[in-house]
Tab-separated table of C-alpha atoms in Angstrom:
chain	number	residue	atom	x	y	z
A	1	MET	CA	47.794	27.814	-54.873
A	2	LEU	CA	45.873	24.890	-56.553
A	3	PHE	CA	48.763	22.696	-55.730
A	4	ALA	CA	48.864	23.858	-51.757
A	5	LYS	CA	45.063	23.154	-51.678
A	6	CYS	CA	45.384	19.678	-53.021
A	7	ASN	CA	48.149	19.209	-50.317
A	8	LEU	CA	45.726	20.549	-47.615
A	9	PHE	CA	42.991	18.122	-48.784
A	10	LEU	CA	45.272	15.153	-48.877
A	11	LEU	CA	46.493	15.977	-45.571
A	12	ILE	CA	43.094	16.168	-44.044
A	13	ILE	CA	42.038	12.894	-45.779
A	14	SER	CA	45.278	11.408	-44.349
A	15	CYS	CA	44.533	12.464	-40.772
A	16	LEU	CA	40.794	11.313	-40.771
A	17	ASN	CA	42.041	7.786	-42.414
A	18	LYS	CA	44.587	7.637	-39.515
A	19	ASN	CA	41.796	8.702	-37.006
A	20	ILE	CA	39.359	5.993	-38.124
A	21	LYS	CA	42.035	3.334	-37.970
A	22	LEU	CA	42.769	4.500	-34.482
A	23	ILE	CA	38.978	4.225	-33.476
A	24	ILE	CA	38.782	0.921	-34.935
A	25	ASN	CA	42.055	-0.434	-33.463
A	26	TYR	CA	41.557	0.693	-29.783
A	27	LEU	CA	37.680	1.108	-29.522
A	28	LEU	CA	36.218	-1.640	-31.528
A	29	GLY	CA	37.979	-4.401	-29.883
A	30	PRO	CA	37.300	-3.253	-26.068
A	31	LEU	CA	33.668	-2.678	-27.319
A	32	LEU	CA	33.409	-6.405	-28.686
A	33	PHE	CA	34.944	-7.645	-25.149
A	34	VAL	CA	32.550	-5.857	-23.151
A	35	LEU	CA	29.595	-7.010	-25.738
A	36	LEU	CA	30.605	-10.481	-25.692
A	37	ALA	CA	31.063	-10.607	-21.626
A	38	TRP	CA	27.835	-9.090	-21.040
A	39	SER	CA	26.308	-11.553	-23.714
A	40	LEU	CA	27.719	-14.733	-21.983
A	41	TYR	CA	26.638	-13.580	-18.446
A	42	ARG	CA	23.014	-13.038	-19.635
A	43	GLN	CA	22.988	-16.531	-21.115
A	44	ILE	CA	24.243	-18.118	-18.048
A	45	ILE	CA	22.133	-16.406	-15.310
A	46	HIS	CA	18.751	-16.949	-17.370
A	47	GLN	CA	19.271	-20.738	-17.694
A	48	PRO	CA	16.406	-22.923	-15.843
A	49	ASP	CA	17.553	-24.943	-12.925
A	50	LEU	CA	20.880	-23.301	-12.828
A	51	GLU	CA	21.566	-23.889	-9.392
A	52	GLU	CA	21.159	-27.665	-9.623
A	53	ARG	CA	23.106	-27.868	-12.671
A	54	TRP	CA	25.968	-25.747	-11.288
A	55	HIS	CA	26.198	-27.902	-7.998
A	56	GLN	CA	26.673	-31.083	-10.002
A	57	ILE	CA	29.176	-29.509	-12.177
A	58	LYS	CA	31.091	-28.376	-9.169
A	59	ASN	CA	30.985	-31.900	-7.671
A	60	SER	CA	32.193	-33.258	-10.738
A	61	TRP	CA	35.519	-31.558	-10.475
A	62	LYS	CA	36.681	-34.116	-8.225
A	63	GLN	CA	36.600	-36.911	-11.048
A	64	TYR	CA	39.344	-37.744	-13.228
A	65	ARG	CA	36.870	-38.050	-16.140
A	66	PHE	CA	35.930	-34.176	-15.872
A	67	TRP	CA	39.498	-33.130	-16.271
A	68	ILE	CA	39.918	-35.373	-19.284
A	69	VAL	CA	36.978	-33.609	-21.000
A	70	PHE	CA	38.576	-30.295	-20.016
A	71	PHE	CA	41.794	-31.291	-21.545
A	72	LEU	CA	39.976	-32.659	-24.645
A	73	MET	CA	38.758	-28.756	-25.060
A	74	PHE	CA	42.337	-27.696	-26.357
A	75	VAL	CA	42.507	-30.759	-28.477
A	76	ASN	CA	39.358	-29.868	-29.906
A	77	TRP	CA	40.382	-26.602	-30.839
A	78	GLY	CA	43.933	-27.475	-31.650
A	79	ILE	CA	42.479	-29.702	-34.430
A	80	GLU	CA	40.370	-26.888	-35.509
A	81	ALA	CA	43.330	-24.765	-35.398
A	82	ARG	CA	45.608	-27.162	-37.511
A	83	LYS	CA	42.561	-27.372	-40.048
A	84	TRP	CA	42.516	-23.600	-40.564
A	85	GLN	CA	46.326	-23.353	-40.846
A	86	LEU	CA	46.064	-25.957	-43.662
A	87	LEU	CA	42.936	-24.071	-45.096
A	88	MET	CA	45.173	-20.735	-44.961
A	89	ALA	CA	48.269	-22.048	-46.801
A	90	PRO	CA	47.367	-20.943	-50.358
A	91	LEU	CA	47.055	-17.353	-48.980
A	92	GLU	CA	49.792	-16.787	-46.239
A	93	ARG	CA	51.607	-18.932	-43.647
A	94	PHE	CA	50.206	-19.300	-40.338
A	95	THR	CA	51.817	-20.536	-37.295
A	96	LEU	CA	49.912	-23.034	-35.254
A	97	LEU	CA	49.503	-20.397	-32.591
A	98	ARG	CA	48.341	-17.710	-34.677
A	99	ALA	CA	45.706	-20.139	-36.101
A	100	PHE	CA	44.496	-21.155	-32.723
A	101	LYS	CA	44.057	-17.457	-31.771
A	102	ALA	CA	42.065	-16.786	-34.976
A	103	VAL	CA	39.816	-19.756	-33.956
A	104	MET	CA	39.398	-18.565	-30.494
A	105	ALA	CA	38.416	-15.237	-31.817
A	106	GLY	CA	35.921	-16.607	-34.136
A	107	CYS	CA	34.596	-18.678	-31.280
A	108	SER	CA	33.663	-15.715	-29.227
A	109	ILE	CA	32.036	-13.684	-32.236
A	110	THR	CA	30.065	-16.546	-33.020
A	111	MET	CA	28.147	-16.512	-29.938
A	112	LEU	CA	26.373	-13.460	-31.085
A	113	THR	CA	25.424	-14.963	-34.503
A	114	PRO	CA	22.868	-17.537	-35.928
A	115	ASN	CA	24.292	-20.972	-36.495
A	116	ARG	CA	27.856	-19.756	-35.745
A	117	ILE	CA	28.222	-17.723	-38.901
A	118	GLY	CA	30.175	-15.171	-36.846
A	119	GLU	CA	33.234	-17.282	-36.815
A	120	TYR	CA	34.220	-15.968	-40.201
A	121	GLY	CA	34.171	-12.420	-38.937
A	122	GLY	CA	36.359	-13.382	-35.907
A	123	ARG	CA	38.856	-15.403	-37.840
A	124	ILE	CA	39.523	-12.774	-40.531
A	125	MET	CA	40.701	-10.430	-37.848
A	126	PHE	CA	44.052	-12.211	-37.781
A	127	VAL	CA	44.246	-12.342	-41.692
A	128	GLU	CA	46.051	-9.774	-43.524
A	129	GLU	CA	43.599	-7.165	-44.982
A	130	GLN	CA	44.436	-7.842	-48.706
A	131	HIS	CA	43.576	-11.753	-48.055
A	132	ARG	CA	40.223	-11.375	-45.981
A	133	ILE	CA	37.699	-11.785	-48.538
A	134	LYS	CA	39.422	-14.685	-49.972
A	135	ALA	CA	39.621	-16.114	-46.299
A	136	ILE	CA	35.990	-16.154	-45.956
A	137	SER	CA	35.497	-18.660	-48.673
A	138	LEU	CA	38.461	-20.980	-47.203
A	139	THR	CA	36.416	-20.597	-43.776
A	140	ILE	CA	33.416	-21.888	-45.519
A	141	LEU	CA	35.201	-24.886	-47.070
A	142	GLY	CA	36.488	-25.860	-43.408
A	143	SER	CA	32.565	-25.533	-42.023
A	144	ILE	CA	31.581	-27.748	-45.030
A	145	SER	CA	33.909	-30.423	-43.990
A	146	GLN	CA	32.802	-30.202	-40.430
A	147	LEU	CA	29.340	-30.390	-41.708
A	148	VAL	CA	29.987	-33.399	-44.071
A	149	ILE	CA	31.235	-35.462	-41.112
A	150	THR	CA	28.456	-34.705	-38.746
A	151	MET	CA	25.713	-35.253	-41.474
A	152	PHE	CA	27.576	-38.770	-42.495
A	153	MET	CA	28.083	-39.804	-38.869
A	154	GLY	CA	24.476	-39.071	-38.045
A	155	THR	CA	23.048	-40.794	-40.985
A	156	VAL	CA	25.102	-43.698	-40.311
A	157	GLY	CA	23.884	-43.500	-36.489
A	158	LEU	CA	20.100	-43.489	-37.684
A	159	LEU	CA	20.663	-46.487	-39.858
A	160	VAL	CA	22.169	-48.399	-37.059
A	161	LEU	CA	19.321	-47.223	-34.650
A	162	ARG	CA	16.523	-48.272	-37.246
A	163	SER	CA	17.870	-51.840	-37.570
A	164	GLY	CA	17.126	-52.506	-33.791
A	165	VAL	CA	20.499	-54.558	-33.488
A	166	ILE	CA	21.824	-52.337	-30.663
A	167	VAL	CA	18.706	-50.652	-29.199
A	168	SER	CA	15.322	-51.853	-29.497
A	169	THR	CA	13.400	-49.283	-31.899
A	170	GLU	CA	10.309	-49.807	-29.275
A	171	ARG	CA	12.154	-47.296	-27.076
A	172	PHE	CA	11.785	-44.784	-29.764
A	173	ASP	CA	7.894	-44.429	-29.614
A	174	SER	CA	7.866	-41.259	-27.917
A	175	ILE	CA	10.171	-39.417	-30.773
A	176	ALA	CA	9.545	-41.766	-33.687
A	177	TRP	CA	10.127	-38.947	-35.869
A	178	LEU	CA	13.938	-39.549	-35.068
A	179	LEU	CA	13.937	-43.014	-36.948
A	180	SER	CA	11.487	-42.022	-39.696
A	181	SER	CA	12.166	-42.520	-43.382
A	182	SER	CA	11.754	-38.830	-43.948
A	183	LEU	CA	14.566	-37.828	-41.638
A	184	LEU	CA	16.935	-40.319	-43.012
A	185	ILE	CA	16.144	-39.575	-46.871
A	186	VAL	CA	16.794	-35.806	-46.017
A	187	SER	CA	20.002	-36.781	-44.230
A	188	VAL	CA	21.360	-38.875	-47.040
A	189	PHE	CA	20.469	-36.631	-49.568
A	190	VAL	CA	21.931	-33.411	-47.790
A	191	THR	CA	25.448	-35.485	-47.002
A	192	VAL	CA	25.643	-36.305	-50.744
A	193	ILE	CA	25.089	-32.988	-51.964
A	194	LEU	CA	27.703	-31.727	-49.354
A	195	LEU	CA	30.122	-34.132	-50.242
A	196	LEU	CA	29.814	-33.250	-54.098
A	197	LEU	CA	30.107	-29.462	-53.059
A	198	PHE	CA	33.372	-30.377	-50.891
A	199	PHE	CA	35.183	-32.504	-53.297
A	200	ARG	CA	34.058	-30.711	-56.574
A	201	VAL	CA	34.711	-27.083	-55.791
A	202	ASN	CA	36.378	-26.390	-59.074
A	203	PHE	CA	33.225	-27.501	-60.781
A	204	ILE	CA	31.242	-25.034	-58.350
A	205	THR	CA	33.678	-22.178	-59.219
A	206	GLY	CA	33.150	-22.886	-63.167
A	207	ILE	CA	29.210	-22.722	-62.714
A	208	ILE	CA	29.477	-19.348	-61.035
A	209	SER	CA	32.135	-17.841	-63.540
A	210	ARG	CA	29.422	-18.542	-66.258
A	211	ILE	CA	26.639	-16.550	-64.317
A	212	ARG	CA	26.980	-12.850	-65.319
A	213	PHE	CA	26.056	-11.250	-62.037
A	214	LEU	CA	28.230	-13.584	-60.058
A	215	LYS	CA	31.505	-13.183	-62.027
A	216	THR	CA	32.822	-10.600	-59.668
A	217	ILE	CA	33.091	-12.944	-57.029
A	218	VAL	CA	35.127	-15.626	-58.983
A	219	ASN	CA	38.440	-13.993	-58.102
A	220	HIS	CA	37.578	-14.169	-54.448
A	221	ILE	CA	36.814	-17.915	-54.488
A	222	ALA	CA	39.210	-19.323	-57.151
A	223	VAL	CA	41.704	-19.910	-54.139
A	224	LEU	CA	39.448	-22.969	-53.552
A	225	GLU	CA	40.567	-24.655	-56.668
A	226	VAL	CA	44.229	-24.992	-55.545
A	227	PHE	CA	43.209	-27.718	-53.109
A	228	SER	CA	43.994	-31.394	-54.393
A	229	GLY	CA	41.777	-34.418	-53.640
A	230	LYS	CA	44.393	-35.443	-51.176
A	231	GLN	CA	44.537	-32.247	-49.452
A	232	LEU	CA	40.560	-32.127	-49.223
A	233	LEU	CA	40.627	-35.690	-47.645
A	234	ARG	CA	43.177	-34.330	-45.171
A	235	ILE	CA	41.078	-31.618	-44.056
A	236	LEU	CA	38.145	-34.198	-43.844
A	237	PHE	CA	40.059	-36.310	-41.629
A	238	LEU	CA	40.906	-33.639	-39.151
A	239	SER	CA	37.105	-32.858	-39.149
A	240	PHE	CA	36.339	-36.497	-38.376
A	241	PHE	CA	39.041	-36.417	-35.607
A	242	ARG	CA	37.568	-33.318	-34.164
A	243	TYR	CA	34.069	-34.707	-34.238
A	244	MET	CA	35.127	-37.677	-32.325
A	245	VAL	CA	36.644	-35.584	-29.585
A	246	PHE	CA	32.973	-33.986	-29.323
A	247	ILE	CA	31.696	-37.455	-28.911
A	248	LEU	CA	34.218	-38.572	-26.371
A	249	GLN	CA	33.648	-35.538	-24.465
A	250	TYR	CA	30.003	-35.749	-24.208
A	251	MET	CA	30.311	-39.326	-23.435
A	252	LEU	CA	32.738	-38.827	-20.543
A	253	LEU	CA	30.618	-36.046	-19.197
A	254	LEU	CA	27.295	-38.311	-19.260
A	255	LYS	CA	29.131	-40.643	-16.967
A	256	VAL	CA	30.491	-37.844	-14.697
A	257	MET	CA	26.716	-36.383	-14.309
A	258	GLU	CA	25.774	-40.348	-13.543
A	259	VAL	CA	23.468	-40.612	-16.563
A	260	ASP	CA	23.811	-44.432	-16.846
A	261	MET	CA	24.011	-45.670	-20.233
A	262	ALA	CA	26.220	-48.026	-22.131
A	263	TYR	CA	28.977	-46.196	-24.112
A	264	THR	CA	27.642	-47.916	-27.410
A	265	VAL	CA	24.108	-46.550	-26.835
A	266	SER	CA	25.412	-43.154	-25.875
A	267	PHE	CA	27.868	-42.899	-28.876
A	268	LEU	CA	24.750	-43.726	-31.361
A	269	MET	CA	22.532	-41.289	-29.487
A	270	LEU	CA	25.084	-38.413	-29.649
A	271	THR	CA	25.349	-38.976	-33.474
A	272	ALA	CA	21.678	-38.380	-33.767
A	273	PHE	CA	21.928	-35.471	-31.230
A	274	TYR	CA	24.653	-33.647	-33.424
A	275	LEU	CA	22.493	-34.363	-36.219
A	276	VAL	CA	19.547	-32.551	-35.008
A	277	MET	CA	21.630	-29.714	-33.814
A	278	VAL	CA	22.713	-29.169	-37.147
A	279	ILE	CA	19.062	-28.851	-38.344
A	280	ALA	CA	17.884	-26.684	-35.691
A	281	PRO	CA	18.497	-23.074	-36.339
A	282	THR	CA	20.098	-21.458	-33.434
A	283	VAL	CA	21.835	-18.180	-32.207
A	284	GLY	CA	24.433	-18.335	-29.749
A	285	PHE	CA	22.455	-17.401	-26.644
A	286	THR	CA	19.632	-19.647	-27.436
A	287	GLU	CA	21.861	-22.655	-28.213
A	288	LEU	CA	22.058	-23.591	-24.704
A	289	PRO	CA	18.269	-24.123	-24.300
A	290	VAL	CA	18.132	-25.967	-27.499
A	291	ARG	CA	20.935	-28.246	-26.671
A	292	ALA	CA	19.454	-29.017	-23.196
A	293	THR	CA	15.906	-29.853	-24.589
A	294	ALA	CA	17.296	-31.922	-27.380
A	295	THR	CA	19.664	-33.932	-25.019
A	296	VAL	CA	16.659	-34.527	-22.547
A	297	LEU	CA	14.176	-35.430	-25.202
A	298	LEU	CA	16.751	-37.994	-26.594
A	299	PHE	CA	18.358	-39.343	-23.579
A	300	LYS	CA	15.397	-39.544	-21.318
A	301	ILE	CA	14.312	-42.879	-22.815
A	302	PHE	CA	17.529	-44.411	-21.481
A	303	SER	CA	17.735	-42.418	-18.187
A	304	ALA	CA	15.783	-40.962	-15.668
A	305	ASN	CA	18.278	-38.716	-14.623
A	306	ILE	CA	16.980	-35.592	-16.209
A	307	ILE	CA	19.193	-33.046	-14.138
A	308	GLY	CA	22.233	-35.095	-14.850
A	309	ILE	CA	21.488	-35.023	-18.669
A	310	GLN	CA	20.860	-31.245	-18.406
A	311	ALA	CA	24.066	-30.653	-16.461
A	312	ALA	CA	26.078	-32.674	-19.196
A	313	ALA	CA	24.625	-30.409	-21.745
A	314	PHE	CA	25.356	-27.137	-19.559
A	315	GLY	CA	29.007	-28.543	-19.031
A	316	ILE	CA	29.693	-29.070	-22.511
A	317	TRP	CA	28.376	-25.720	-23.676
A	318	LEU	CA	30.725	-24.014	-20.903
A	319	ILE	CA	33.896	-26.325	-21.826
A	320	ASN	CA	33.672	-26.107	-25.576
A	321	LEU	CA	31.980	-22.590	-26.145
A	322	VAL	CA	32.020	-20.379	-23.255
A	323	LEU	CA	35.530	-20.785	-22.304
A	324	PRO	CA	36.992	-20.570	-25.708
A	325	ALA	CA	34.524	-17.526	-26.275
A	326	VAL	CA	36.017	-15.708	-23.221
A	327	MET	CA	39.653	-16.621	-24.545
A	328	GLY	CA	38.679	-15.180	-27.863
A	329	SER	CA	37.063	-11.982	-26.503
A	330	LEU	CA	40.460	-11.350	-24.537
A	331	LEU	CA	42.246	-11.640	-27.713
A	332	ILE	CA	39.866	-9.485	-29.563
A	333	PHE	CA	40.245	-6.810	-26.505
A	334	GLY	CA	43.874	-6.340	-27.421
A	335	LEU	CA	43.755	-6.882	-31.125
A	336	LYS	CA	44.720	-4.216	-33.897
A	337	ILE	CA	42.285	-4.958	-36.498
A	338	MET	CA	43.644	-2.669	-38.702
A	339	LYS	CA	47.488	-1.844	-39.253
A	340	GLU	CA	48.313	1.883	-38.579
A	341	ARG	CA	50.278	3.240	-41.466
């Protein structure tokens, strides 16, 4: 009798467990898709001067530079997919296509979270269940590599701008904070700290293992120790190439929108812009207004074409974030997060 009751109990638990997985597999994906689609729609329709920006972007489709920017979107996320593939190598084999899908899924989730932290949740959907916790630490390592490059290039850009060799420092009177010693010191300090964190991961895990209440997470982050200096340098180079794609896209789109600036000047200003964007806290739906404000603030001292500057910010946001987010949400729509057993 007792045996029969136990079997009945286990059967009920098994059915409940299967039903829960069915709900996650077939309800959560579509729900996320609807939520993301609605969020993107709301973000776009509430942008100021939307009609003027959209009109300028529509006219830009006839220019070859616009299509180069569009093509570079796939290069951008392709590099990120390759980086994710290398990062995941210690846990499981990822094809480049699967890595690309994971990156797109991360891009869609990140539109709803502060400073793009949601990409972790999106990417681990494509990771085997037993590896998902460890995959979070690998995603963080990849993000640190991109942050290192952004901070380093931004710091170099500030140094060149402060020197006045290429751009007269008198132009920066209205935004003197950009060339202030305080910002430069903070940038150098943060860059050095990030470099140490990136290349001395084993040192960090060693410290954590000595802290009693953090010991439980050591097993989940120990996977970081398998990367050699050469492998970490390779990941850093991929982050640098991706950063240069960002810069090239923006430079080309500024030209498309008839924002007249020398390429050298726009390159330096964009390194400063991405540095500011790293510092400024944003959520997906507030990122575009912050981007537009920052670009106008920085570029208006070189060009009076404010609508063109805003249109470039809007165009980059659409191409690099919205389109990948839409693709990612479509992937999530049909994704089985948990495998049925």
